[in-house]
Amino acid sequence: MGRIVVVTGGGSGIGRAIAARFAADGDRVYITGRTEHSLVRAAEELDGSYPGEVVAVVCDSTRPRDLALLVDEVNEHIDVLVNASGGLVAGKPANDPLEELRETWNAYVAQNVLGAVLTTAALRDLLGPRSTVISIGSIGAERRGGAYGAAKAALSAWSAGLSAELGPQGVTANVVSPGYIAGTDFFQGGMTEARHELLIEETHDKRPGTPEDVAELVFFLASPGARHITGQTIHVNGGAYTTR
Ligand SMILES: NC(=O)c1ccc[n+]([C@@H]2O[C@H](COP(=O)([O-])OP(=O)(O)OC[C@H]3O[C@@H](n4cnc5c(N)ncnc54)[C@H](OP(=O)(O)O)[C@@H]3O)[C@@H](O)[C@H]2O)c1
């Protein structure tokens, strides 16, 4: 029987590649996102391309009301929860610089750590022995300050705590932390040729990452051979950041 998989932010980029990887394995995959038309289109495309079933559930990971609907929709044992939603946040100019800074940090924290915390808490009762929770972090947590990097660092800290909390019940929890991944909507049109080249130059294998690079690592972490891997942040970045 196929597994039950939930991928937040599964309508595009890395989340979509993760959903495709599990659907290719014959799993039933729920993908979430905030934009109904693109999410539904992605689900239809994936559903028609792979043996597994792909279901769209419009849900903002940061909104408890949306999450309650997601719980009702899934309503069965979840084998794999992937918290992939996140990313950059458009700034809102304000007259008071401190007010603007507060808004920006609140938005980054909500988008890149609170969404994963709330989604996991909402779905907690559907997780059990042999479930895994995999959250998508970022190389930004290791290398840069700012609200995005700080929020992704907090995601790793939270995930390690989650591992300790749920480990005795047979649930694993890890963060997969990508380096530069080309071909997603992450940079919202803001990537320049010069920056693209610079990010490639930082890698050892001299190429950008692909969403599939990340999806393969997530798929492995959800496999029976990975049951003793928990509480970790695991990097997929072509050597752009090394742990030694
Ligand atoms: N691309 C990179 O270089 C890179 C590097 C390191 C880490 N990451 C991380 O990888 C993850 C996926 O990013 P990506 O590169 O695949 O970018 P992406 O193509 O923009 O994918 C993000 C997806 O998440 C959804 N989403 C955003 N906020 C959401 C929310 N609050 N609730 C539910 N869904 C939400 C978006 O759809 P809607 O806007 O319709 O909701 C979108 O489908 C993010 O966590 C990002 O921080 C990316």
Short mmCIF file of N, CA and C and ligand atoms in Angstrom, two decimals, residues 8-16 32-36 38-39 59-63 66 83-88 110-112 115 119 135-140 148 152 155 176-188 191 199 209 211 214, ligand 1:
data_model
loop_
_atom_site.label_atom_id
_atom_site.label_comp_id
_atom_site.label_asym_id
_atom_site.label_seq_id
_atom_site.Cartn_x
_atom_site.Cartn_y
_atom_site.Cartn_z
N THR A 8 3.82 20.64 2.37
CA THR A 8 3.38 22.04 2.32
C THR A 8 4.23 22.76 1.27
N GLY A 9 3.63 23.74 0.60
CA GLY A 9 4.36 24.41 -0.49
C GLY A 9 4.65 23.45 -1.63
N GLY A 10 3.77 22.48 -1.83
CA GLY A 10 4.01 21.43 -2.84
C GLY A 10 3.61 21.81 -4.25
N GLY A 11 3.15 23.05 -4.46
CA GLY A 11 2.67 23.44 -5.79
C GLY A 11 3.75 23.92 -6.73
N SER A 12 4.95 24.20 -6.21
CA SER A 12 6.02 24.69 -7.09
C SER A 12 7.38 24.33 -6.50
N GLY A 13 8.40 24.50 -7.34
CA GLY A 13 9.79 24.41 -6.89
C GLY A 13 10.15 23.12 -6.19
N ILE A 14 10.79 23.27 -5.04
CA ILE A 14 11.31 22.14 -4.28
C ILE A 14 10.16 21.26 -3.77
N GLY A 15 9.12 21.87 -3.25
CA GLY A 15 7.98 21.10 -2.73
C GLY A 15 7.34 20.26 -3.81
N ARG A 16 7.22 20.83 -5.00
CA ARG A 16 6.62 20.09 -6.12
C ARG A 16 7.49 18.89 -6.50
N THR A 32 0.01 21.43 -0.40
CA THR A 32 -0.65 22.65 0.04
C THR A 32 0.03 23.89 -0.53
N GLY A 33 -0.71 24.98 -0.52
CA GLY A 33 -0.21 26.28 -0.95
C GLY A 33 -1.34 27.26 -0.79
N ARG A 34 -1.04 28.56 -0.99
CA ARG A 34 -2.06 29.57 -0.77
C ARG A 34 -2.81 29.96 -2.04
N THR A 35 -2.22 29.69 -3.20
CA THR A 35 -2.79 30.16 -4.47
C THR A 35 -3.51 29.01 -5.16
N GLU A 36 -4.85 29.07 -5.10
CA GLU A 36 -5.64 27.90 -5.51
C GLU A 36 -5.37 27.46 -6.95
N SER A 38 -2.86 27.79 -9.14
CA SER A 38 -1.58 27.15 -9.46
C SER A 38 -1.43 25.84 -8.69
N LEU A 39 -1.98 25.80 -7.48
CA LEU A 39 -1.88 24.57 -6.69
C LEU A 39 -2.69 23.44 -7.34
N CYS A 59 -4.14 25.83 1.66
CA CYS A 59 -3.87 26.00 3.10
C CYS A 59 -2.65 26.88 3.27
N ASP A 60 -2.82 27.94 4.01
CA ASP A 60 -1.68 28.77 4.42
C ASP A 60 -1.12 28.15 5.69
N SER A 61 0.14 27.75 5.64
CA SER A 61 0.76 27.04 6.77
C SER A 61 0.77 27.86 8.06
N THR A 62 0.59 29.16 7.94
CA THR A 62 0.66 30.01 9.14
C THR A 62 -0.71 30.32 9.73
N ARG A 63 -1.78 29.76 9.13
CA ARG A 63 -3.15 30.10 9.58
C ARG A 63 -3.84 28.90 10.22
N ASP A 66 -6.95 27.44 8.45
CA ASP A 66 -6.64 26.66 7.25
C ASP A 66 -6.12 25.27 7.66
N ASN A 83 7.60 19.89 5.57
CA ASN A 83 7.34 21.33 5.70
C ASN A 83 8.26 22.05 4.71
N ALA A 84 7.75 22.26 3.50
CA ALA A 84 8.58 22.91 2.46
C ALA A 84 8.19 24.36 2.23
N SER A 85 7.00 24.77 2.69
CA SER A 85 6.58 26.15 2.43
C SER A 85 7.52 27.10 3.16
N GLY A 86 7.78 28.24 2.54
CA GLY A 86 8.68 29.22 3.14
C GLY A 86 9.26 30.08 2.06
N GLY A 87 10.24 30.88 2.42
CA GLY A 87 10.91 31.70 1.42
C GLY A 87 10.96 33.16 1.80
N LEU A 88 11.22 33.97 0.77
CA LEU A 88 11.40 35.41 0.99
C LEU A 88 10.05 36.08 1.14
N ALA A 110 7.22 34.03 10.69
CA ALA A 110 5.97 33.32 10.39
C ALA A 110 6.16 32.40 9.19
N GLN A 111 6.78 32.92 8.16
CA GLN A 111 6.89 32.20 6.89
C GLN A 111 7.86 31.02 6.98
N ASN A 112 8.92 31.15 7.77
CA ASN A 112 10.01 30.16 7.69
C ASN A 112 10.21 29.29 8.92
N GLY A 115 5.24 28.55 10.46
CA GLY A 115 4.39 27.71 9.59
C GLY A 115 4.65 26.24 9.82
N THR A 119 1.94 23.73 11.48
CA THR A 119 1.48 22.61 10.65
C THR A 119 1.74 21.29 11.37
N SER A 135 11.70 19.08 7.42
CA SER A 135 11.46 20.50 7.16
C SER A 135 12.59 21.05 6.31
N ILE A 136 12.23 21.95 5.39
CA ILE A 136 13.23 22.47 4.46
C ILE A 136 13.84 23.76 5.03
N GLY A 137 15.12 23.67 5.37
CA GLY A 137 15.85 24.81 5.91
C GLY A 137 16.54 25.58 4.81
N SER A 138 17.73 26.10 5.10
CA SER A 138 18.47 26.85 4.07
C SER A 138 19.92 27.03 4.50
N ILE A 139 20.79 27.07 3.50
CA ILE A 139 22.19 27.43 3.71
C ILE A 139 22.30 28.82 4.34
N GLY A 140 21.27 29.63 4.15
CA GLY A 140 21.26 30.97 4.74
C GLY A 140 21.36 30.94 6.25
N TYR A 148 15.74 36.11 7.32
CA TYR A 148 15.56 34.80 6.66
C TYR A 148 16.49 33.75 7.27
N LYS A 152 15.46 30.43 9.53
CA LYS A 152 15.83 29.06 9.13
C LYS A 152 16.70 28.39 10.21
N LEU A 155 14.40 27.18 12.68
CA LEU A 155 13.71 25.97 12.20
C LEU A 155 14.52 24.73 12.58
N VAL A 176 16.27 19.31 6.07
CA VAL A 176 17.09 19.24 4.86
C VAL A 176 17.38 20.68 4.46
N SER A 177 18.67 21.01 4.37
CA SER A 177 19.07 22.40 4.17
C SER A 177 19.73 22.57 2.80
N PRO A 178 18.99 23.12 1.83
CA PRO A 178 19.56 23.28 0.49
C PRO A 178 20.45 24.53 0.38
N GLY A 179 21.41 24.44 -0.54
CA GLY A 179 22.12 25.63 -1.00
C GLY A 179 21.30 26.26 -2.12
N TYR A 180 21.97 26.93 -3.03
CA TYR A 180 21.27 27.59 -4.15
C TYR A 180 20.62 26.55 -5.06
N ILE A 181 19.31 26.67 -5.21
CA ILE A 181 18.54 25.77 -6.08
C ILE A 181 17.94 26.64 -7.19
N ALA A 182 18.34 26.38 -8.40
CA ALA A 182 17.82 27.16 -9.53
C ALA A 182 16.48 26.58 -9.99
N GLY A 183 15.73 27.40 -10.70
CA GLY A 183 14.51 26.90 -11.34
C GLY A 183 13.29 26.84 -10.43
N THR A 184 13.30 27.60 -9.34
CA THR A 184 12.10 27.69 -8.50
C THR A 184 11.63 29.15 -8.50
N ASP A 185 10.52 29.40 -7.83
CA ASP A 185 10.00 30.78 -7.76
C ASP A 185 10.61 31.57 -6.60
N PHE A 186 11.57 30.95 -5.91
CA PHE A 186 12.10 31.53 -4.67
C PHE A 186 12.57 32.98 -4.82
N PHE A 187 13.33 33.25 -5.90
CA PHE A 187 13.95 34.58 -6.02
C PHE A 187 13.00 35.62 -6.62
N GLN A 188 11.81 35.19 -6.98
CA GLN A 188 10.75 36.10 -7.45
C GLN A 188 11.27 37.07 -8.50
N MET A 191 16.86 37.21 -9.32
CA MET A 191 18.19 36.61 -9.52
C MET A 191 18.85 37.23 -10.76
N LEU A 199 27.05 32.18 -7.11
CA LEU A 199 26.55 31.08 -6.28
C LEU A 199 27.05 29.73 -6.80
N GLY A 209 22.10 23.72 -7.58
CA GLY A 209 21.27 22.57 -7.21
C GLY A 209 19.98 22.56 -7.99
N PRO A 211 15.73 21.16 -7.83
CA PRO A 211 14.73 20.68 -6.87
C PRO A 211 14.80 19.17 -6.67
N VAL A 214 17.18 17.96 -3.96
CA VAL A 214 16.60 18.05 -2.61
C VAL A 214 15.58 16.91 -2.41
N1 LIG B 1 15.43 28.01 -4.11
C1 LIG B 1 16.46 28.08 -3.29
O1 LIG B 1 17.58 28.46 -3.69
C2 LIG B 1 16.29 27.67 -1.84
C3 LIG B 1 17.46 27.52 -1.10
C4 LIG B 1 17.36 27.13 0.24
C5 LIG B 1 16.12 26.91 0.82
N2 LIG B 1 14.98 27.09 0.07
C6 LIG B 1 13.70 26.81 0.74
O2 LIG B 1 13.00 25.84 0.00
C7 LIG B 1 11.60 25.96 0.26
C8 LIG B 1 10.86 25.94 -1.07
O3 LIG B 1 11.25 27.07 -1.83
P1 LIG B 1 11.36 27.06 -3.42
O4 LIG B 1 12.72 27.46 -3.78
O5 LIG B 1 10.80 25.80 -3.95
O6 LIG B 1 10.44 28.32 -3.78
P2 LIG B 1 8.97 28.40 -4.41
O7 LIG B 1 8.99 27.83 -5.79
O8 LIG B 1 8.57 29.82 -4.24
O9 LIG B 1 8.07 27.45 -3.50
C9 LIG B 1 7.48 27.86 -2.30
C10 LIG B 1 6.08 27.28 -2.27
O10 LIG B 1 5.55 27.45 -0.97
C11 LIG B 1 4.24 27.99 -1.08
N3 LIG B 1 4.04 28.79 0.13
C12 LIG B 1 4.71 29.92 0.48
N4 LIG B 1 4.25 30.37 1.64
C13 LIG B 1 3.29 29.51 2.05
C14 LIG B 1 2.45 29.43 3.18
N5 LIG B 1 2.50 30.37 4.15
N6 LIG B 1 1.59 28.41 3.28
C15 LIG B 1 1.52 27.46 2.32
N7 LIG B 1 2.28 27.48 1.22
C16 LIG B 1 3.16 28.51 1.09
C17 LIG B 1 4.22 28.79 -2.37
O11 LIG B 1 2.92 28.85 -2.95
P3 LIG B 1 1.90 30.06 -2.60
O12 LIG B 1 2.70 31.32 -2.73
O13 LIG B 1 0.81 29.90 -3.60
O14 LIG B 1 1.44 29.81 -1.21
C18 LIG B 1 5.12 27.95 -3.25
O15 LIG B 1 4.42 26.96 -3.94
C19 LIG B 1 11.43 27.25 1.06
O16 LIG B 1 11.26 26.91 2.41
C20 LIG B 1 12.74 28.00 0.85
O17 LIG B 1 13.04 28.84 1.91
C21 LIG B 1 15.04 27.46 -1.25
#
